[in-house]
XYZ file of C-alpha atoms in Angstrom:
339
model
C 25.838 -0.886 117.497
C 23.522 -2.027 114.686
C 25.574 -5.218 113.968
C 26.117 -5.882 117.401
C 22.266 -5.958 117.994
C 21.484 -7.888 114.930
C 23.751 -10.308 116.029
C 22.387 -10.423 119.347
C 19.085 -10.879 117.954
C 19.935 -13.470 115.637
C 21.639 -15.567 118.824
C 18.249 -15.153 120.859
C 16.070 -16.426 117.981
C 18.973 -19.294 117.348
C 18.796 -20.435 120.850
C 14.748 -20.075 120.908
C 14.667 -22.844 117.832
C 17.192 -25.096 119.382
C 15.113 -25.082 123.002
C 12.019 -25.446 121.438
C 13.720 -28.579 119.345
C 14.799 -29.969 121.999
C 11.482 -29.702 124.226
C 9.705 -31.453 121.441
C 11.562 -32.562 118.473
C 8.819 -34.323 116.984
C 6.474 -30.920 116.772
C 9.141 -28.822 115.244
C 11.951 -28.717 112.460
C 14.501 -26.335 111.202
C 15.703 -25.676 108.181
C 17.444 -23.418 105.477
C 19.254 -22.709 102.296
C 22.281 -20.538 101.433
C 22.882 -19.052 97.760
C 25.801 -17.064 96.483
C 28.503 -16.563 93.989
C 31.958 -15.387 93.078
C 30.942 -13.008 90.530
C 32.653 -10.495 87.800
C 31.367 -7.496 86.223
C 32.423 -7.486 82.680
C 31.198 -4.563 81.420
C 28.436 -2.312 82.517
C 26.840 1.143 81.591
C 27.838 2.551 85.269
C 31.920 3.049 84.490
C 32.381 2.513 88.536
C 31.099 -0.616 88.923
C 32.756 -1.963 85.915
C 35.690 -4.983 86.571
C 34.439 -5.292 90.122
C 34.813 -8.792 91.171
C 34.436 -11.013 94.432
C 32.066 -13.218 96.541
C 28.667 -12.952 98.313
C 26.020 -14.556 100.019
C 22.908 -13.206 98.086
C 20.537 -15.219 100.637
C 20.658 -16.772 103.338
C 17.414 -18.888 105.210
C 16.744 -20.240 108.242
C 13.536 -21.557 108.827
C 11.458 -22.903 111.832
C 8.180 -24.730 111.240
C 5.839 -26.057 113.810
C 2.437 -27.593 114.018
C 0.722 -25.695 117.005
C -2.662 -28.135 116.396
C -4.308 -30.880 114.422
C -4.739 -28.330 111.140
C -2.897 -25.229 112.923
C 0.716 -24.722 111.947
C 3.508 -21.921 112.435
C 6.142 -20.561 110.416
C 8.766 -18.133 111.315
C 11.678 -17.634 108.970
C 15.073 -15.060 108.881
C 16.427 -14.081 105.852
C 20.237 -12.538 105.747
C 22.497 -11.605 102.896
C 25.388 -9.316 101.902
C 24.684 -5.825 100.071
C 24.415 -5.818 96.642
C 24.695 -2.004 96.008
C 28.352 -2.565 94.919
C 29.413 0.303 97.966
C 27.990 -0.551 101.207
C 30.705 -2.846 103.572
C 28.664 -4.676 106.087
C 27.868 -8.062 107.620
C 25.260 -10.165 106.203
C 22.310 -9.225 108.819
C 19.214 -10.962 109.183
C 15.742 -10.118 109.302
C 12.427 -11.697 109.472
C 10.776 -12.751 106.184
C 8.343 -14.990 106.970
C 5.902 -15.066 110.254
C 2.827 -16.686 109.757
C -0.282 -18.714 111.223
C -1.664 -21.455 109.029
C -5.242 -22.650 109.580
C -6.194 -25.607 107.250
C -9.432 -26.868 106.115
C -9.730 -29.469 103.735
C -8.146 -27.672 100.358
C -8.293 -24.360 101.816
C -5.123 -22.183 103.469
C -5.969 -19.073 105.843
C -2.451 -17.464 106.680
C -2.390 -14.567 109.036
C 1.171 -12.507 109.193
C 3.818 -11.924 106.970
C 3.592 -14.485 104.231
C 4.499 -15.186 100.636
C 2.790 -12.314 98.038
C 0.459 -14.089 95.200
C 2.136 -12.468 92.421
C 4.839 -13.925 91.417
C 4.681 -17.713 94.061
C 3.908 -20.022 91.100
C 5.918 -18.500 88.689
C 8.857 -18.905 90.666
C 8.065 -22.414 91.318
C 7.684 -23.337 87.709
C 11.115 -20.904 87.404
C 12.991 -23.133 89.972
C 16.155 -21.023 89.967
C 16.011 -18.260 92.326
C 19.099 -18.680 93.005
C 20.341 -17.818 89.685
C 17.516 -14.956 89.577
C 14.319 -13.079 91.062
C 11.991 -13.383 88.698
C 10.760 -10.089 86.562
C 8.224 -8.996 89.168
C 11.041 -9.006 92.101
C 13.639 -8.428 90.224
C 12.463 -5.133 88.583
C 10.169 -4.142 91.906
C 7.378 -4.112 90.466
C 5.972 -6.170 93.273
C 7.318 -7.311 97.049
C 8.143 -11.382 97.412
C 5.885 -10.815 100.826
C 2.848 -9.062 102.101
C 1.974 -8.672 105.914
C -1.852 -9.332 105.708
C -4.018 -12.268 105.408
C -4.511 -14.442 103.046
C -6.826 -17.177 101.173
C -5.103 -20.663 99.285
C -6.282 -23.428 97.900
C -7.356 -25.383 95.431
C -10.916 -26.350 94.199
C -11.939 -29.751 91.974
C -10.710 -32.978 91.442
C -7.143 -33.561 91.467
C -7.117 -30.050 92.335
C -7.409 -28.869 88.772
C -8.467 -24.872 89.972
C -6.566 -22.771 92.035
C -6.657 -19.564 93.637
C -4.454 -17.157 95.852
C -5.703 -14.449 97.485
C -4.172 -11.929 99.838
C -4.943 -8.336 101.484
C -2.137 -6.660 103.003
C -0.506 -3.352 103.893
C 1.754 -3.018 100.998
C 4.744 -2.800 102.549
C 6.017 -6.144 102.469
C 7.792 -6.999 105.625
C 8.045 -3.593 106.639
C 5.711 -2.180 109.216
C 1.796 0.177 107.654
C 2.697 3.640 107.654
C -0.679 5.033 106.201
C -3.969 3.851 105.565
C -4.290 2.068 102.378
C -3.874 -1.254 101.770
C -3.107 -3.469 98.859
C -5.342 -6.640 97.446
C -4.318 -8.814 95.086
C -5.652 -12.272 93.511
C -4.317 -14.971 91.382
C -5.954 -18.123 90.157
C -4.923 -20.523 87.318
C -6.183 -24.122 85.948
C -4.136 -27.008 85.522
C -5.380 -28.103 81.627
C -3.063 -30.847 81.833
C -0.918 -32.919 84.336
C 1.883 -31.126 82.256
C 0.299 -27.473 81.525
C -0.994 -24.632 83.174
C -2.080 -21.136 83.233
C -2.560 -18.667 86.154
C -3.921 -14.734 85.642
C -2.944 -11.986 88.427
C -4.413 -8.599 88.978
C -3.381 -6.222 91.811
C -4.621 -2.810 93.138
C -2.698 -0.764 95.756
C -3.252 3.269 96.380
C -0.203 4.129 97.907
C -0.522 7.409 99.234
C -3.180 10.031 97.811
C -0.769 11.256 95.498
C 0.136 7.690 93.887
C -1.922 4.331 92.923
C -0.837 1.386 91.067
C -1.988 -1.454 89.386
C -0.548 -4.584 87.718
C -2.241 -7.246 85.262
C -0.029 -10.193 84.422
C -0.826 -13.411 82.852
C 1.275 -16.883 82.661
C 1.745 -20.305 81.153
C 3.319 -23.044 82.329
C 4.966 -26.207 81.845
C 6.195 -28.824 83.607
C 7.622 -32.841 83.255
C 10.176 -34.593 84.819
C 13.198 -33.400 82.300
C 11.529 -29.811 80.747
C 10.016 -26.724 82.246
C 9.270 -23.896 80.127
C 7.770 -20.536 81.396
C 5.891 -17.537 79.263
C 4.733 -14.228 81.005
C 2.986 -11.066 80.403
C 2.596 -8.356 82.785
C 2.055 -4.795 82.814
C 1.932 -2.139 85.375
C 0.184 1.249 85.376
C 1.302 4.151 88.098
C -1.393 6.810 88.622
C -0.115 10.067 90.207
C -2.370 12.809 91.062
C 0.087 15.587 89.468
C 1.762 14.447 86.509
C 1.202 11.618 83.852
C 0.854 8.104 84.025
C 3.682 5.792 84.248
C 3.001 2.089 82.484
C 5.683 -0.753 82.391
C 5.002 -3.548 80.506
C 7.294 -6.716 79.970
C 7.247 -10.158 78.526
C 9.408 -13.037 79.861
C 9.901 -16.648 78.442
C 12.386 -19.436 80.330
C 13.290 -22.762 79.246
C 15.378 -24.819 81.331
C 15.920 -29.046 80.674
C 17.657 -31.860 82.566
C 20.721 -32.954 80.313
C 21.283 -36.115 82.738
C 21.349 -36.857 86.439
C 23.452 -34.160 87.121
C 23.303 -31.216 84.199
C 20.742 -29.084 83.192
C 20.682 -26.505 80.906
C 18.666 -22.560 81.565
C 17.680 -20.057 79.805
C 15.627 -17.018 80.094
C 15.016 -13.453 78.025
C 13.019 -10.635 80.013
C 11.918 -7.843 77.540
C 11.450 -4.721 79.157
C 9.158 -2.159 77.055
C 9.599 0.836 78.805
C 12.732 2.416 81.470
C 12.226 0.394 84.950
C 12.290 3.660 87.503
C 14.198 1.683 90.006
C 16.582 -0.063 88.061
C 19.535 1.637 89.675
C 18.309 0.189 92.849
C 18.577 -3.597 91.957
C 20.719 -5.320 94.024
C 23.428 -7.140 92.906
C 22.052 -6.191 89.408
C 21.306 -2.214 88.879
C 20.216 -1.528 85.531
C 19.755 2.253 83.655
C 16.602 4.050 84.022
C 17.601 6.029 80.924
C 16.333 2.906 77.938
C 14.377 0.071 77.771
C 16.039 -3.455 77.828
C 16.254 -6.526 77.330
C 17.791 -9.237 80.196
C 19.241 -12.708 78.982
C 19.871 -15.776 81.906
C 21.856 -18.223 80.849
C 23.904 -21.082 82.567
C 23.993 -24.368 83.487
C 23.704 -26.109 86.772
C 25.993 -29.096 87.918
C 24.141 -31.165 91.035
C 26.942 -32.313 93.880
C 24.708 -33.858 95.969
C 21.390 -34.074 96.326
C 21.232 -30.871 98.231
C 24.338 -29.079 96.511
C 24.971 -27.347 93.371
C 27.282 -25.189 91.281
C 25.885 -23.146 88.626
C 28.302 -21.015 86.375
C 25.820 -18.536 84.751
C 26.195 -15.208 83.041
C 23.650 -12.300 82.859
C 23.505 -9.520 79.788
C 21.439 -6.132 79.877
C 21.523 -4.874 76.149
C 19.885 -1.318 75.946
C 17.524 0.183 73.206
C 19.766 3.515 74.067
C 23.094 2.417 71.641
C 24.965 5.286 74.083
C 24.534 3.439 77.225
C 26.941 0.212 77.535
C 25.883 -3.190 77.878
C 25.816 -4.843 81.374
C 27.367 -8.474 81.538
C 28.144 -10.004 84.618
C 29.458 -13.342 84.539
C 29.074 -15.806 88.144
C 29.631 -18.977 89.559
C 27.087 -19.496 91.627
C 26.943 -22.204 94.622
C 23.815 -23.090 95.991
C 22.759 -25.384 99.071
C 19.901 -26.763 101.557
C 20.065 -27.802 105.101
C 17.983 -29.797 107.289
């Protein structure tokens, strides 16, 4: 009955973008992206898991976007993929990520619904390879890829050399409040050069009266036309009213470069000071709660087309723990864009 729904639901929206497309083509647009990859677990510390093999759709987009006036715009997006928990047999379902007014003024952004969180947007623009992986924020939970809330965006200066990002939201992501806290959070950054940048992040959420949490996190960028290189800090401190404090810290550093028109070259290293509590909850990707760690990205990307690629890649957990095995996955990962 759920997939049967779902699928309902997803025909209903489906035929809602096509209508409105065809009522007005020049007001709307849809489009998407699909990421996946045939992928084989070489080793890993969880004995059950280890030699599985096969293919997946890790994400799947489809996006509508609309302008509604002269600086008024709309955004509704679904996301779908298939679960990563390595047990669970179902269809790839969808549900809504984004769903969002956009007011404009000048260099400022006022987004009401469920819209992309501050913490991690930049990074994973400088990144560029979500679909090879989240990055450390997303990856390891610490912090939701979307907020439901409102938010502030913009940029301040010539050439827009300042800019900020800040959101207050239920801190739930996508999913609906459920108490009555909220979480704020606030990023801004300065481009020093047309090449460089940094950008410093700070968070508070109380999530029940039993639990708050807070996360500091700085980064440097930088960008050209062939190189983009990536350093981060970030640490995260979880307050509970009846036992001790629980702080994560982590550093990650990515390098990635453009070989020639259609190879480049990635790398990244996430080290992980202390155990991640959800790590056996990653999808697609559950690490031990039992050691610290450190995470190594690696691949290369070939470019098909312009909107095509294939991106053989392989991804190693080594533990601080010498009892608990290393993870390495190997994957070929495709990855494409629609319009």
């Amino acid at each position: 009955m759920k997939i049967l729904s779902a699928t309902r639901c997803f025909f209903f929206i489906f035929l809602f973008f096509n209508i409105a497309l065809a009522d007005g083509a020049s007001r709307g647009s849809i489009s998407g992206l699909a990421f996946g990859d045939y992928y084989y677990m070489f080793s890993n510390h969880n004995s059950e898991i280890e030699d599985m093999n096969g293919f997946w759709f890790r994400r799947i987009y489809l996006t509508y976007d609309q302008g509604l006036a002269e600086n008024l715009s709309m955004r509704v997006r679904l996301e779908m993929g298939h679960p990563g928990d390595f047990s669970t047999k179902s269809a790839a379902l969808p549900f809504v990520k984004d769903a969002f007014l956009k007011y404009r003024f000048k260099q400022t952004q006022f987004l009401l619904g469920i819209s992309p969180s501050p913490t991690f947007a930049l990074i994973e623009k400088i990144w560029g390879y979500r679909s090879v992986e989240k990055t450390p924020a997303d990856l390891y939970k610490l912090s939701g890829s979307r907020e439901t809330g409102l938010a502030v965006k913009g940029a301040v200066g010539q050439n827009k050399r300042f800019f900020y990002h800040i959101m207050l939201g239920n801190g739930n992501g996508q999913k609906s409040e459920t108490n009555k806290y909220k979480k704020g959070m606030a990023a801004a950054g300065i481009n020093l050069s047309e090449n460089i940048l940094i950008e410093g992040y700070a968070d508070y959420e109380q999530r029940s009266t039993d639990e708050k949490r807070w996360t500091y996190q700085g980064f440097a960028g930088f960008k050209s036309q062939s190189v983009r290189a990536g350093l981060q800090y970030l640490h995260q401190t979880r307050q509970y009213a009846n036992q001790s404090d629980v702080g994560i810290t982590l550093i990650s550093a990515f390098f990635r470069a453009n070989i020639n028109n259609h190879w480049t070259t990635l790398l990244r290293v996430d080290k992980i000071f202390d155990k991640i509590p959800e790590g056996p909850d990653i999808d697609y990707l559950p690490i031990s709660n039992q050691s610290p760690a450190t995470v190594a990205i690696a691949g290369v990307d070939y470019l098909l087309g312009s909107n095509a690629h294939l991106i053989p890649n392989v991804e190693i957990v080594m533990y601080e723990n010498d009892e608990i095995n290393t993870d390495v996955m190997g994957r070929l990962t495709f990855y494409f864009t629609f319009k």
